[in-house]
Structures are given as C-alpha cells and as structure tokens.
PDB file of C-alpha atoms in Angstrom:
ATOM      1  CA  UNK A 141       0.000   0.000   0.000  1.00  0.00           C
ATOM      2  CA  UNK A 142       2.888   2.194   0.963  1.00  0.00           C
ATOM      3  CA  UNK A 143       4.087   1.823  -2.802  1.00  0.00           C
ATOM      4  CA  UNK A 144       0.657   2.937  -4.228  1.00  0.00           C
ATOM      5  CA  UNK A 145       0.092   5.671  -2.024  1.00  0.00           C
ATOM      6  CA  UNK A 146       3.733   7.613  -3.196  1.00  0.00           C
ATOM      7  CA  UNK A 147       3.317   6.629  -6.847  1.00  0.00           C
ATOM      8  CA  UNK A 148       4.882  10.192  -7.415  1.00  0.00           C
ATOM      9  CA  UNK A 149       7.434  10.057  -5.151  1.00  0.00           C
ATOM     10  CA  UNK A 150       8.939   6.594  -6.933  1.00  0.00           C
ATOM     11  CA  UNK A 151       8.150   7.991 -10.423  1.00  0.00           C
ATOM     12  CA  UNK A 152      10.470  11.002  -9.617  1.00  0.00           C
ATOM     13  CA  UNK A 153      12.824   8.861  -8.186  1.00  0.00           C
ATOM     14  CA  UNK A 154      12.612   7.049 -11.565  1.00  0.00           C
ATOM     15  CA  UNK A 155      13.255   9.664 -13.542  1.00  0.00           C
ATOM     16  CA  UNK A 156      16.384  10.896 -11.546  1.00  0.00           C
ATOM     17  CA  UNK A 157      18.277   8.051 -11.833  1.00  0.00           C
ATOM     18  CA  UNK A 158      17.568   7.994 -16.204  1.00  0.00           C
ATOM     19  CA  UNK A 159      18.653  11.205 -15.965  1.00  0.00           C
ATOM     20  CA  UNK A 160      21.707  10.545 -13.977  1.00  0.00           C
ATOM     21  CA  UNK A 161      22.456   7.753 -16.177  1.00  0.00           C
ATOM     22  CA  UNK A 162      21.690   9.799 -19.609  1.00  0.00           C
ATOM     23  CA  UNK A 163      23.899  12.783 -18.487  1.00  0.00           C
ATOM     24  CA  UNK A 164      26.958  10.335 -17.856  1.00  0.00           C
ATOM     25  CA  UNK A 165      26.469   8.570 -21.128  1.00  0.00           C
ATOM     26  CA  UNK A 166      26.586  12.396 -22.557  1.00  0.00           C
ATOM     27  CA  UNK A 167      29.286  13.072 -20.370  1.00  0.00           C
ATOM     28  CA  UNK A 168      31.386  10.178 -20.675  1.00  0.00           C
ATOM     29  CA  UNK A 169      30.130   8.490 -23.673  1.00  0.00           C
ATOM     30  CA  UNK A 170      29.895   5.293 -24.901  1.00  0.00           C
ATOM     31  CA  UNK A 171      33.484   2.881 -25.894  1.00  0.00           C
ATOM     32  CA  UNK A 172      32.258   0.446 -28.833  1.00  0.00           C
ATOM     33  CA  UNK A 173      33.985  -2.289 -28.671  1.00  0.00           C
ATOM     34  CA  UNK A 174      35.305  -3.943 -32.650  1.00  0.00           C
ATOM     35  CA  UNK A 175      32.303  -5.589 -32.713  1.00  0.00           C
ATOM     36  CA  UNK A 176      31.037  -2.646 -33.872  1.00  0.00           C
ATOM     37  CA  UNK A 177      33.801  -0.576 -34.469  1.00  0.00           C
ATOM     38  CA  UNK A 178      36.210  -3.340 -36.560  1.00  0.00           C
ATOM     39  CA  UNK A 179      39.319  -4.558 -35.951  1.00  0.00           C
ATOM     40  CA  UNK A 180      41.119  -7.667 -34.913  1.00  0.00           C
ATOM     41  CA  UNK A 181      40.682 -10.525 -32.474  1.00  0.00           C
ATOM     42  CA  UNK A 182      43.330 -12.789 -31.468  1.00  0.00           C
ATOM     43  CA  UNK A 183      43.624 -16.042 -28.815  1.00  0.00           C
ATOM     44  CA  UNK A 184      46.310 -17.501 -27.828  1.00  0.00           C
ATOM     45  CA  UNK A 185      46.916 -20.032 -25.482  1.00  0.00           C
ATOM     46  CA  UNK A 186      50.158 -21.434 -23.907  1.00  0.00           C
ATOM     47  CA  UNK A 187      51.255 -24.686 -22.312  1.00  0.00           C
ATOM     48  CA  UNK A 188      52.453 -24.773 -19.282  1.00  0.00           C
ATOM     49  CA  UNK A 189      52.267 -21.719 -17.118  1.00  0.00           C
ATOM     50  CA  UNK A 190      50.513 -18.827 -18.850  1.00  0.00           C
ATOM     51  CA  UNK A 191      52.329 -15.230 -18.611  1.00  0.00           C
ATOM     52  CA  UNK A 192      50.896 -12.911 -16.073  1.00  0.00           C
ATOM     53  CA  UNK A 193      48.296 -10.487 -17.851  1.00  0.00           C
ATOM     54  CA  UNK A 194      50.097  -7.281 -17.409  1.00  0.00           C
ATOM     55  CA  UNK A 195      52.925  -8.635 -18.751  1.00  0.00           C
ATOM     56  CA  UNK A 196      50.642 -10.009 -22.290  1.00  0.00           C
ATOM     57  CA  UNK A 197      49.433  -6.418 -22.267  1.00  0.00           C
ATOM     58  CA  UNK A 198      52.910  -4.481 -21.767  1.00  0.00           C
ATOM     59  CA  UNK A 199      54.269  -7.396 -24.943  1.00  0.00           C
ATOM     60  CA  UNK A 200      51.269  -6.142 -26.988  1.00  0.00           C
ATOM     61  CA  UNK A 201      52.077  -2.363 -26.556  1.00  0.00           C
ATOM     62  CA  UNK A 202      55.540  -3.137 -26.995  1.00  0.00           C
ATOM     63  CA  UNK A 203      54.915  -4.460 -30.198  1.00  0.00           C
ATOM     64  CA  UNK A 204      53.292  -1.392 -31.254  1.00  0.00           C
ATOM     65  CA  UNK A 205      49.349  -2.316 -30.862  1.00  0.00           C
ATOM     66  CA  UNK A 206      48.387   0.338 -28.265  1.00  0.00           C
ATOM     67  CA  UNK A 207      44.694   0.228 -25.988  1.00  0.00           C
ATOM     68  CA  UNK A 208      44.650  -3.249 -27.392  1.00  0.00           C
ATOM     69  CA  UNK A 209      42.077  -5.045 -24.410  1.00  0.00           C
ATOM     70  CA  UNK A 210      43.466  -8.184 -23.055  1.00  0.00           C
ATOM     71  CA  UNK A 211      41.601 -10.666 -20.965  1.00  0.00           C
ATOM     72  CA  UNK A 212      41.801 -14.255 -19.891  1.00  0.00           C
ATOM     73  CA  UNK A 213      40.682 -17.369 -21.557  1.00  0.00           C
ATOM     74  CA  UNK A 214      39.969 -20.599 -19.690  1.00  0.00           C
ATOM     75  CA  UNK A 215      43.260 -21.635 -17.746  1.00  0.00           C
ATOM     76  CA  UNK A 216      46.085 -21.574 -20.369  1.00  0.00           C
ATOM     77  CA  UNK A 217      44.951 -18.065 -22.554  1.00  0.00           C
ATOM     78  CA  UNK A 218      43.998 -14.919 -23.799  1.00  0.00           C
ATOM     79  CA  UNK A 219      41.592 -13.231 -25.690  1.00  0.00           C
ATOM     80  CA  UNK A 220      42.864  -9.607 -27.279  1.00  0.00           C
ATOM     81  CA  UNK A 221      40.636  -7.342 -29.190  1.00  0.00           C
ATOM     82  CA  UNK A 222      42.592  -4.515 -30.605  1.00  0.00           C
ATOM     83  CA  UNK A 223      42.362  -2.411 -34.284  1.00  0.00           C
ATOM     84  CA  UNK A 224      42.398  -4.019 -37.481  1.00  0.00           C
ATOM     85  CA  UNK A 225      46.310  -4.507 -37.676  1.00  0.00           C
ATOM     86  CA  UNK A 226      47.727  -5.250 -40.486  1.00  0.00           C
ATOM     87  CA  UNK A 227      49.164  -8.907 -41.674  1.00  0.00           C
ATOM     88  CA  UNK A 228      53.274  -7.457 -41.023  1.00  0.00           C
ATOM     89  CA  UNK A 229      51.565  -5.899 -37.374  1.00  0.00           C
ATOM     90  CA  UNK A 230      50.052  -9.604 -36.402  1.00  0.00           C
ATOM     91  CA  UNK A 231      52.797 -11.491 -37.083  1.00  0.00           C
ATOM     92  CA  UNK A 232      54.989  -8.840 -34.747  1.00  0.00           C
ATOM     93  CA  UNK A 233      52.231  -9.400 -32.159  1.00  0.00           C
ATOM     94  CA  UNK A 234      52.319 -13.085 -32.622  1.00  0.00           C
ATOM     95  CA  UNK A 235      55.620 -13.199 -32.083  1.00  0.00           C
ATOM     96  CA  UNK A 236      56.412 -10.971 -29.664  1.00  0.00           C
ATOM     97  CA  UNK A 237      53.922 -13.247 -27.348  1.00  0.00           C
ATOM     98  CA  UNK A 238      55.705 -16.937 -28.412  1.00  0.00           C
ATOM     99  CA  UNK A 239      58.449 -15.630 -26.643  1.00  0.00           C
ATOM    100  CA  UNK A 240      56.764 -15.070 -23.328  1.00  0.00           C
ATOM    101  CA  UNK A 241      56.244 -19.361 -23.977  1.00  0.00           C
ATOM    102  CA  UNK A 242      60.181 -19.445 -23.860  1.00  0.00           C
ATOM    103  CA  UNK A 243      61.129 -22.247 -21.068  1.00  0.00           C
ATOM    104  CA  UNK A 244      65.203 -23.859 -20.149  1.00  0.00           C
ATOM    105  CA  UNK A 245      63.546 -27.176 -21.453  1.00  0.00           C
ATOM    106  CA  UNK A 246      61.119 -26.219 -24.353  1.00  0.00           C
ATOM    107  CA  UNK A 247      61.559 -23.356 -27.437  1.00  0.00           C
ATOM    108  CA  UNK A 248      58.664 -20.851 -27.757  1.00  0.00           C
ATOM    109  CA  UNK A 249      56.914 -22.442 -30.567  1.00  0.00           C
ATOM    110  CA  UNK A 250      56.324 -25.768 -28.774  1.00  0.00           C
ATOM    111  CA  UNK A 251      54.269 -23.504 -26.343  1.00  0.00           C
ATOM    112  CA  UNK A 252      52.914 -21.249 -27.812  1.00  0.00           C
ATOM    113  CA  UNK A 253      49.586 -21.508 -29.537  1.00  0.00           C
ATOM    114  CA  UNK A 254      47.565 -18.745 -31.644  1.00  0.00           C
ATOM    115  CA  UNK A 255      44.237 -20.694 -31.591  1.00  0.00           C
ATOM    116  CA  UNK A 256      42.333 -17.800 -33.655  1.00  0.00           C
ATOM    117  CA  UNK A 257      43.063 -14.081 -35.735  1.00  0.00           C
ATOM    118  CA  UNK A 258      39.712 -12.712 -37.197  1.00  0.00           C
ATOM    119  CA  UNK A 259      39.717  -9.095 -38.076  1.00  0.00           C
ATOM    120  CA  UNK A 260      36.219  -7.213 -38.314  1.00  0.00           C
ATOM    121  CA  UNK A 261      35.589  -4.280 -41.028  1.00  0.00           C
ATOM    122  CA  UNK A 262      34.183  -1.074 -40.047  1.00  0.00           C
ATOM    123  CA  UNK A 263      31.029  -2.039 -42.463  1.00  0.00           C
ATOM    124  CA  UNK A 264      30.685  -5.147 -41.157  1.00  0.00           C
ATOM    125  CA  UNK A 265      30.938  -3.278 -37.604  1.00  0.00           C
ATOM    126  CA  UNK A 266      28.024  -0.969 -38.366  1.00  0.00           C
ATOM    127  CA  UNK A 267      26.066  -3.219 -39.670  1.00  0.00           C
ATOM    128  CA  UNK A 268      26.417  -5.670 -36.366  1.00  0.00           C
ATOM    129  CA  UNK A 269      25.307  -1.935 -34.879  1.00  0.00           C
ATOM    130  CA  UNK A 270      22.535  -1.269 -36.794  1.00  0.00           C
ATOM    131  CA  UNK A 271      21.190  -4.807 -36.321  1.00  0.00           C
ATOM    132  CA  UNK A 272      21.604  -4.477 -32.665  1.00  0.00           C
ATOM    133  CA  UNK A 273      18.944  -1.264 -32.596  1.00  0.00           C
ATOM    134  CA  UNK A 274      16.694  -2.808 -34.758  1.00  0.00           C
ATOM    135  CA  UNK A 275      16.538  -5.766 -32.569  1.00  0.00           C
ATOM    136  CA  UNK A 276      15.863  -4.152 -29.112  1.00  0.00           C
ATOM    137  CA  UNK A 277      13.233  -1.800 -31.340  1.00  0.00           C
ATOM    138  CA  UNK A 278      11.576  -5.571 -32.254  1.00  0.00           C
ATOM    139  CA  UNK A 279      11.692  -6.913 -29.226  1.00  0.00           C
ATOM    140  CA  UNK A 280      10.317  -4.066 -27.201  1.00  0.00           C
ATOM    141  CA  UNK A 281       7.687  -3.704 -29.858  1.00  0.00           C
ATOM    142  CA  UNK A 282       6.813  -7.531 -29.604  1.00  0.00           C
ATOM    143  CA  UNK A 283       6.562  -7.248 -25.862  1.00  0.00           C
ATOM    144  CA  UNK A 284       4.292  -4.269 -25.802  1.00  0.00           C
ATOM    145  CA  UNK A 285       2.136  -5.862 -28.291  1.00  0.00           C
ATOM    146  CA  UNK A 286       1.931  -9.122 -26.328  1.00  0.00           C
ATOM    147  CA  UNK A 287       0.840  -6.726 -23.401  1.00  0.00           C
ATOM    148  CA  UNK A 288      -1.970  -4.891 -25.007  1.00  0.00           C
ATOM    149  CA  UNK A 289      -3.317  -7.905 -26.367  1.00  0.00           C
ATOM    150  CA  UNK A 290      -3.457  -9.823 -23.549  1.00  0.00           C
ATOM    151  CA  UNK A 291      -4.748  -6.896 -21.266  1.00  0.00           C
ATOM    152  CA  UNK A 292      -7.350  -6.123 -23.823  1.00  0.00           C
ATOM    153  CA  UNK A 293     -10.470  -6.809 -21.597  1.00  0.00           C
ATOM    154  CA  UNK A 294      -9.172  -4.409 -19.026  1.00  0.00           C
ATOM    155  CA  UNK A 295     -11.099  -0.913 -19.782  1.00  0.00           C
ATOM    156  CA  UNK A 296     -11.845   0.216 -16.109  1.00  0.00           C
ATOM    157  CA  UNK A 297     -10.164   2.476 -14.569  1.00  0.00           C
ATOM    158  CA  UNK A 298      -7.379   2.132 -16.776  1.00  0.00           C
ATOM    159  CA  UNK A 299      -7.138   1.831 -20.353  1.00  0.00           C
ATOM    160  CA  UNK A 300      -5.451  -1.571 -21.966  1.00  0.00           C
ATOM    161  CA  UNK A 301      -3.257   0.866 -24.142  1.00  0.00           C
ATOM    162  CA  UNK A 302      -1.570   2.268 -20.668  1.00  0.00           C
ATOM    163  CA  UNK A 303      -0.604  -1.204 -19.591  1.00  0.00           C
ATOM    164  CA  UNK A 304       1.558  -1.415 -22.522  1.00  0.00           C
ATOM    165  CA  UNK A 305       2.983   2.025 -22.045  1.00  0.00           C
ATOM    166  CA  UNK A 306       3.881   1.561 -18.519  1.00  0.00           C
ATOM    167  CA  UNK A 307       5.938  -1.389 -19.575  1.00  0.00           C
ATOM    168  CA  UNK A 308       7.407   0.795 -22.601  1.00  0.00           C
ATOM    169  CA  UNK A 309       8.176   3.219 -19.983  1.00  0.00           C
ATOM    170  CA  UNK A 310       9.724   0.860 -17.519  1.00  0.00           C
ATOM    171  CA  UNK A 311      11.828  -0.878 -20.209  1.00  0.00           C
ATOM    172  CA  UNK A 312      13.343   2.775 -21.082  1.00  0.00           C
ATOM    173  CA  UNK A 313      14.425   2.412 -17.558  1.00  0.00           C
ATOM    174  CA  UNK A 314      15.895  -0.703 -17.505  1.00  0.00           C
ATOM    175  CA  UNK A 315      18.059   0.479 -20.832  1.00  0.00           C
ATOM    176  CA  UNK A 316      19.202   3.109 -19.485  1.00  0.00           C
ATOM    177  CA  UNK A 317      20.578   2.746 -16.672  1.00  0.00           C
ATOM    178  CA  UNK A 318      22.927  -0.270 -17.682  1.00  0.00           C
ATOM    179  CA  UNK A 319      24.035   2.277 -20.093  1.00  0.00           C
ATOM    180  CA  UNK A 320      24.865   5.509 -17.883  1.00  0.00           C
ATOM    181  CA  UNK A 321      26.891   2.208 -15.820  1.00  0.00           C
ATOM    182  CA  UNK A 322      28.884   1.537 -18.984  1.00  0.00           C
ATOM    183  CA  UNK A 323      29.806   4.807 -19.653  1.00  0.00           C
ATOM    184  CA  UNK A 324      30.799   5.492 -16.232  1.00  0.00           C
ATOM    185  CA  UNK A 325      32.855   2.656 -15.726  1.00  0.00           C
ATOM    186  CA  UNK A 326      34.511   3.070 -19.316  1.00  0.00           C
ATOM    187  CA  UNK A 327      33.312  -0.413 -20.356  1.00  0.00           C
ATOM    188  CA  UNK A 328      33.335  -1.577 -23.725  1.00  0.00           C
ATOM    189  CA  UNK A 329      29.808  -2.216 -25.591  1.00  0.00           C
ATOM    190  CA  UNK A 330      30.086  -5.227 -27.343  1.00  0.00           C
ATOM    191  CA  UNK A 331      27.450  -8.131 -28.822  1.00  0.00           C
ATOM    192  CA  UNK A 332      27.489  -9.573 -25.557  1.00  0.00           C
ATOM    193  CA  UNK A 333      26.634  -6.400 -24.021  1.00  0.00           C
ATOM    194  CA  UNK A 334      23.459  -6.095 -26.542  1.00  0.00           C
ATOM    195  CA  UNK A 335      22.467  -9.922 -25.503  1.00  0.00           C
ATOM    196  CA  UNK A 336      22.771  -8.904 -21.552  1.00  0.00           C
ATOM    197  CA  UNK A 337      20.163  -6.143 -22.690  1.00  0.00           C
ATOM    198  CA  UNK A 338      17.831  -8.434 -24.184  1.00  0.00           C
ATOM    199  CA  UNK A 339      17.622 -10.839 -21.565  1.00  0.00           C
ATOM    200  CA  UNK A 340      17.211  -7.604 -19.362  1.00  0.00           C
ATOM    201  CA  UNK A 341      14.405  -6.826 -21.294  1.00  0.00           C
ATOM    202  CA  UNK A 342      12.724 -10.492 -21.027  1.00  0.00           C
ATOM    203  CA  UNK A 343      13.606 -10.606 -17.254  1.00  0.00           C
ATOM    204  CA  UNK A 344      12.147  -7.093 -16.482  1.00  0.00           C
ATOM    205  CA  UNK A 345       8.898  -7.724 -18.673  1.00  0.00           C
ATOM    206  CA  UNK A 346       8.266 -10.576 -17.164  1.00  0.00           C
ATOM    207  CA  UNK A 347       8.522  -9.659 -13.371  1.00  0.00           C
ATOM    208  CA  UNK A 348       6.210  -6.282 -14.960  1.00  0.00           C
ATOM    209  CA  UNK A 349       3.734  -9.123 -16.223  1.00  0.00           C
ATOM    210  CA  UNK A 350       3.164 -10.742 -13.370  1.00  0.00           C
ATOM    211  CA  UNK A 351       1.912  -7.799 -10.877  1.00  0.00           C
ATOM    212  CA  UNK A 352       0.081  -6.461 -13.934  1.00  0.00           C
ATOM    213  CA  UNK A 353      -1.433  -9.809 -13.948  1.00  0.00           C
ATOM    214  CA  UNK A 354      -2.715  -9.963 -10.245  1.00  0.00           C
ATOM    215  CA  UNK A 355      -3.962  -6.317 -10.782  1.00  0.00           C
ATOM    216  CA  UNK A 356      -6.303  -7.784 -13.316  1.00  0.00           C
ATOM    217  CA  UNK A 357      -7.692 -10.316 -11.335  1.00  0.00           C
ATOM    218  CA  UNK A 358      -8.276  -8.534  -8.224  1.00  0.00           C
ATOM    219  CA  UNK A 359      -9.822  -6.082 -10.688  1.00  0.00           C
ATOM    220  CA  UNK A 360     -12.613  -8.509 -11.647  1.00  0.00           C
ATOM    221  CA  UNK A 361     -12.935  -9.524  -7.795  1.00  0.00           C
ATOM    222  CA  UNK A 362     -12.900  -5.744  -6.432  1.00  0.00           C
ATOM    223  CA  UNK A 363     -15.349  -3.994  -4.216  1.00  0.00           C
ATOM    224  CA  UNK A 364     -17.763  -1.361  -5.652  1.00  0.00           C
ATOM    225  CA  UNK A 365     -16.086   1.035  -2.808  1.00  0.00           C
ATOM    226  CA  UNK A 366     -12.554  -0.395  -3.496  1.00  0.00           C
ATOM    227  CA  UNK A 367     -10.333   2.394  -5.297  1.00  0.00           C
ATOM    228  CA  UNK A 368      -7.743   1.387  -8.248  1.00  0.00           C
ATOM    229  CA  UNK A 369      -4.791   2.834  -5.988  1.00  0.00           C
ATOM    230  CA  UNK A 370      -5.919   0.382  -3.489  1.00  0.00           C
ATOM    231  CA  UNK A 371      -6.239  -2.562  -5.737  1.00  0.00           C
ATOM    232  CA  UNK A 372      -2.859  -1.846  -7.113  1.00  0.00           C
ATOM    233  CA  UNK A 373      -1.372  -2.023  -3.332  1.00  0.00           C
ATOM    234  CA  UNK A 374      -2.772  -5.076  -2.606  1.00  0.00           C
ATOM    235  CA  UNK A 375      -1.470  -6.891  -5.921  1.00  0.00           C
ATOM    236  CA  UNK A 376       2.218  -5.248  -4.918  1.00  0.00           C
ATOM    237  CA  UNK A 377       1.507  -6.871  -1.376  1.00  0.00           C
ATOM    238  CA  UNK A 378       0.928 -10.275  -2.823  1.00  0.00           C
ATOM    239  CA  UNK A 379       3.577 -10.109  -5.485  1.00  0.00           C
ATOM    240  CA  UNK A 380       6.247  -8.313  -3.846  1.00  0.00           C
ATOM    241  CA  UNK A 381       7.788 -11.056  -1.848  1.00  0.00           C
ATOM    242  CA  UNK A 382       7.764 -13.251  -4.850  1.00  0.00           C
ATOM    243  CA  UNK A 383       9.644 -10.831  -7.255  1.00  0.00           C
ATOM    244  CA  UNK A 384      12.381 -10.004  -4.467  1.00  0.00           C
ATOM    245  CA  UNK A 385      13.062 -13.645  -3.891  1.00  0.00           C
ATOM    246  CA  UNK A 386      12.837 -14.382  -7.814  1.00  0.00           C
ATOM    247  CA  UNK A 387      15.183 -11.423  -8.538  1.00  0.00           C
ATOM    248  CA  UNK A 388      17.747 -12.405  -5.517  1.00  0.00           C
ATOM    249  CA  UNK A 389      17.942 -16.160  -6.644  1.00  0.00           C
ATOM    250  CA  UNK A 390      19.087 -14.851 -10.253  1.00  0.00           C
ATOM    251  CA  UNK A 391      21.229 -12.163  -8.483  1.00  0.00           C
ATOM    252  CA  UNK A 392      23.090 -15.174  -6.213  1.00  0.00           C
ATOM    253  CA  UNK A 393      23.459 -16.878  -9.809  1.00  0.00           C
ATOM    254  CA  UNK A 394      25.013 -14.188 -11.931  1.00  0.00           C
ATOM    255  CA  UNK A 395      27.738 -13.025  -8.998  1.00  0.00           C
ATOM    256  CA  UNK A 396      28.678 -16.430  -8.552  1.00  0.00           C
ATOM    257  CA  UNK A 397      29.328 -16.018 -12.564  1.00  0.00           C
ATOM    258  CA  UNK A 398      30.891 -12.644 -12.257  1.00  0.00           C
ATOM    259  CA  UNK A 399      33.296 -13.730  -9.329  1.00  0.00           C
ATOM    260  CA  UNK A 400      34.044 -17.635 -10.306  1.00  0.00           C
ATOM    261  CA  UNK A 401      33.499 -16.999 -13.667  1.00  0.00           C
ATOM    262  CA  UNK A 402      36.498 -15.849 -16.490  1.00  0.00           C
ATOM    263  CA  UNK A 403      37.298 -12.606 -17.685  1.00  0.00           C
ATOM    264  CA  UNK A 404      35.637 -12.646 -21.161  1.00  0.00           C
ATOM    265  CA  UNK A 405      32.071 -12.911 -19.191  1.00  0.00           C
ATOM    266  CA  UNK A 406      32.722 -10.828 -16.473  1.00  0.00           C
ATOM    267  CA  UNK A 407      31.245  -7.183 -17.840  1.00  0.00           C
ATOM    268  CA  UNK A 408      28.331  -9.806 -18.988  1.00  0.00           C
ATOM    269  CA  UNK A 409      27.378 -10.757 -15.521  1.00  0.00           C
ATOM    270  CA  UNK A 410      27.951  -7.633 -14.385  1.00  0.00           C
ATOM    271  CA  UNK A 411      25.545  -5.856 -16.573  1.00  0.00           C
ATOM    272  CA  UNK A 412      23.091  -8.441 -15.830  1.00  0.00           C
ATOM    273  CA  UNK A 413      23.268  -8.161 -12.186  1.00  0.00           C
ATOM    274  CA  UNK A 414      22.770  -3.881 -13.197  1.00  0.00           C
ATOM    275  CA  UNK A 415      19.866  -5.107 -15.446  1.00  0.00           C
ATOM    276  CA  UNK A 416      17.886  -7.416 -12.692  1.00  0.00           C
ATOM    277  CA  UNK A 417      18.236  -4.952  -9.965  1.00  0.00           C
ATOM    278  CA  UNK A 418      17.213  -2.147 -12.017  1.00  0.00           C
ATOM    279  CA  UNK A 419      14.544  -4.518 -13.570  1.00  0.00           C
ATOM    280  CA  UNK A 420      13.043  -5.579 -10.344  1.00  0.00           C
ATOM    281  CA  UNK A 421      12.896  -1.724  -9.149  1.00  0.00           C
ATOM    282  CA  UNK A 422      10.898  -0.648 -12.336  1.00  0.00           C
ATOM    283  CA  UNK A 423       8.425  -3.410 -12.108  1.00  0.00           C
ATOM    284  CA  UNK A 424       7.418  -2.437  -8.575  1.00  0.00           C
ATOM    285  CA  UNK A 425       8.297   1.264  -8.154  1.00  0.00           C
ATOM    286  CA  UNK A 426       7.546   2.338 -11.669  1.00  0.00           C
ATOM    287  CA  UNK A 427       4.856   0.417 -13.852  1.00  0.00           C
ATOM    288  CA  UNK A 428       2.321  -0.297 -11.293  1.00  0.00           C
ATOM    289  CA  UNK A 429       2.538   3.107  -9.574  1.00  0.00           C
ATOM    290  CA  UNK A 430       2.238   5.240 -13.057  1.00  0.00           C
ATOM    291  CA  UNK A 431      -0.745   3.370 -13.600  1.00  0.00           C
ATOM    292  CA  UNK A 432      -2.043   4.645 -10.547  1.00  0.00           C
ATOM    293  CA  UNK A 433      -1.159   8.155 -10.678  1.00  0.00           C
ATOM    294  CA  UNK A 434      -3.070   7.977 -14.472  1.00  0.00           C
ATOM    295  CA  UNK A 435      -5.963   6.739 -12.612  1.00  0.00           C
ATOM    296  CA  UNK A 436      -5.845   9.863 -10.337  1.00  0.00           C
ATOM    297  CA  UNK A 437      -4.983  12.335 -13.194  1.00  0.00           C
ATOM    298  CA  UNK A 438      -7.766  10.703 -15.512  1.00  0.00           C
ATOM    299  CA  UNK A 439     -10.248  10.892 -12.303  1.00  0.00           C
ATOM    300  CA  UNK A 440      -9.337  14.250 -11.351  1.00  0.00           C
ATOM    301  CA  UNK A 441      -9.899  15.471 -15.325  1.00  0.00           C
ATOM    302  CA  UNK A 442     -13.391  13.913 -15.193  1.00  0.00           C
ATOM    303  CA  UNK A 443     -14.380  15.258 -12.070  1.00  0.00           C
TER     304      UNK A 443
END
C-alpha cells in the first residue's frame, strides 16, 4: 500500500536516476567495442604456465598495438581485441607473445599456440550496430504488443493501451541505466553487451507481467467502494515477496558467474546483475505506480 500511495514520489525517483544515467552517457560516452567498431581478435593459449596479464598487455604495446584489451581465456589463454592490424603488425604481435612461452627445457613455438586471428571491417561493424537497434526496437515492440493484447479486456479504470505504455516506460528504464553504468565505468559495448540487454528486457517484462497480472484479477474480484490505488497495493503486497526472492535467486546466480566466472564474461554478468536490480525496481516502483497516478490524473480530469 505504501508503494501505491507515493506513486509520485517513486516515479520522480525514476526519472532521476535515467537522468543521472543519460547525463553520464553524454558526459562520458559510450566505448564500442570492434564488434562494432572493426578490428582484430586474437587467442592464444600457452602450455604450461601462462604469462601474467600485465605482462601479455605491456608485450602487446611493446609491439606497437596500443589500448589493445586483453583478458583471460579458460586456464592456459587470452583473448585480445585490438584495431584491425595489419598482416606485417600480427605477425609482430604473434611473435612478440611466443616468446613469453620461452622455457630452459622447451623453445617458444612448442608452447605457444595462436588458436584464432579474425579481423572485423568497419562495415561489417556498423552493420552488427545497426542490427543491434533494430533488434531491441523488435523486441520491445513484440513485448508491448503481447501486453496490449493480452490486457485487452481491461477498460476500467485504466485503459489496456496504458498497460503497454507503462511497460514501454519501464523498459526505457531498464536500458538506461545499464548504459549511464557503462559509460561510467569506461566499459566496452560489445554483442554480448546487446544480448545482456535483451535478456534484461525479457527478465524485467516478465517480473512487470506478473503484478500487472494480479492487478487484473483482483480487478474482476474488487469492491464497488474499493479504489484502483488500493487494488494496485494489494497486488504489490501479494507479489512483492515473490519478485524479491525471484530477482535475488538470479542475483546469487550471476555473482557467482561474475566472481568464479572468467574474464571474457565478467562485464556480462555484471551488466546483468545492473539489469535485474534495475529490472526488479521498475516493475514495482515504476509500472504499477504510473498506472495509478493515471488513474488519479484521468479521475481528477473527469471530475
């Protein structure tokens, strides 16, 4: 009830923090990573013990590839994304690293391993961007779709049409703010980035679904005297513990991933663990309580 009753108070706070998080990605902006950008990606791998990271990074600049980003791979190697270098710049890369495999017993090339060099174009890289818009645009689209369908029989007090925008709304939210995060921290946007934000998306709608869902059914079993902003608290009341316990078993999940887990998914589980939290604050803090300060602004306009 406490929720319903400060719709306006949650909505603002809403709205602060997307503004916070637009202002740093205007402020900071955003680092595309070569996935959309172009440029090269090389792993390696060695046998034996595997070079400390700092040391694979200081090689790298050495050989004249600088902000080249280095992480780990499995147990044995590493995964660097850098520019497209040429074919004369890769080999001095490649084998500049072989001799970090050098051992008293065993010559570089015995331990040393390139495992894969792919090199992206800048077309190819906007294209990969382009196709990354259009498919958020597609799947929000979908989702509101799905929602104003399936809340079509809901007229009183509020519209079917706002069900769908709430969610629209709340899904702006949940973009954003893994966004301003990104361009804070300095991370790089990649395609795994883009997938983290679409299973955001499915995560958030869904939690979003499932009070909107109770709020229909206690709809059809409310009191003449019973007002929308208290049907919308009670559906919070009975949903609430569920979506906190929900969002905290998947939260468990993805730190265990971002802690145990190897470098190449670590910004992945981190966004994700950005995405549920902010997910699980729009679903109860945002959509439910802008449907109830419509309900007051569309009963106050009547009255």
């Amino acid at each position: 009830m406490i929720i319903a009753k400060n719709s306006l108070v949650f909505i603002i706070l809403s709205a602060i923090l997307v503004g916070v998080s637009l202002f740093s990605v205007y402020n900071f902006g955003l680092r595309m990573g070569i996935d959309f950008t172009g440029g090269s990606i090389m792993e390696i791998a060695y046998k034996g013990a595997r070079p400390d990271i700092a040391i694979v990074k200081e090689t790298v600049g050495k050989a004249g590839v600088e902000g080249a980003v280095v992480q780990t791979s499995g147990t044995d190697g590493f995964l660097i994304r850098s520019r497209a270098l040429t074919d004369t710049e890769h080999r001095t890369v490649r084998d500049s690293l072989s001799l970090l495999a050098e051992t008293p017993t065993a010559s570089a090339q015995s331990n040393f391993i390139e495992n894969q060099f792919n090199s992206i174009g800048p077309v190819i890289g906007s294209e990969l961007k382009q196709k990354a818009i259009y498919g958020i645009m597609v799947v929000v689209f979908l989702i509101v779709s799905y929602i104003t369908f399936v809340f079509r029989k809901v007229s009183k007090p509020v519209a079917s049409w706002k069900y769908g925008t709430a969610a629209i709304i709340a899904l702006a939210h949940d973009i954003a703010i893994p966004f301003g995060v990104y361009a804070f921290l300095g991370l790089e946007v990649d395609v795994l980035f883009v997938t983290a934000l679409l299973a955001i998306l499915g995560f958030s709608i869904h939690d979003t679904i499932v009070v909107f869902d109770r709020i229909r059914e206690n709809l059809k079993g409310a009191k003449r005297d019973e007002t929308f902003e208290h049907t919308v608290g009670k559906s919070l009341n009975e949903t609430f513990v569920r979506s906190i316990n929900t969002s905290f078993t998947v939260f468990i999940t993805l730190m265990a991933l971002y802690i145990l887990g190897g470098e190449s998914t670590r910004n992945f589980s981190f966004i994700l663990v950005v995405g549920v939290i902010a997910g699980t604050y729009s679903s109860i803090f945002l959509a439910s309580p802008l449907l109830v300060l419509w309900d007051r602004y569309f009963s106050v306009k009547n009255s």
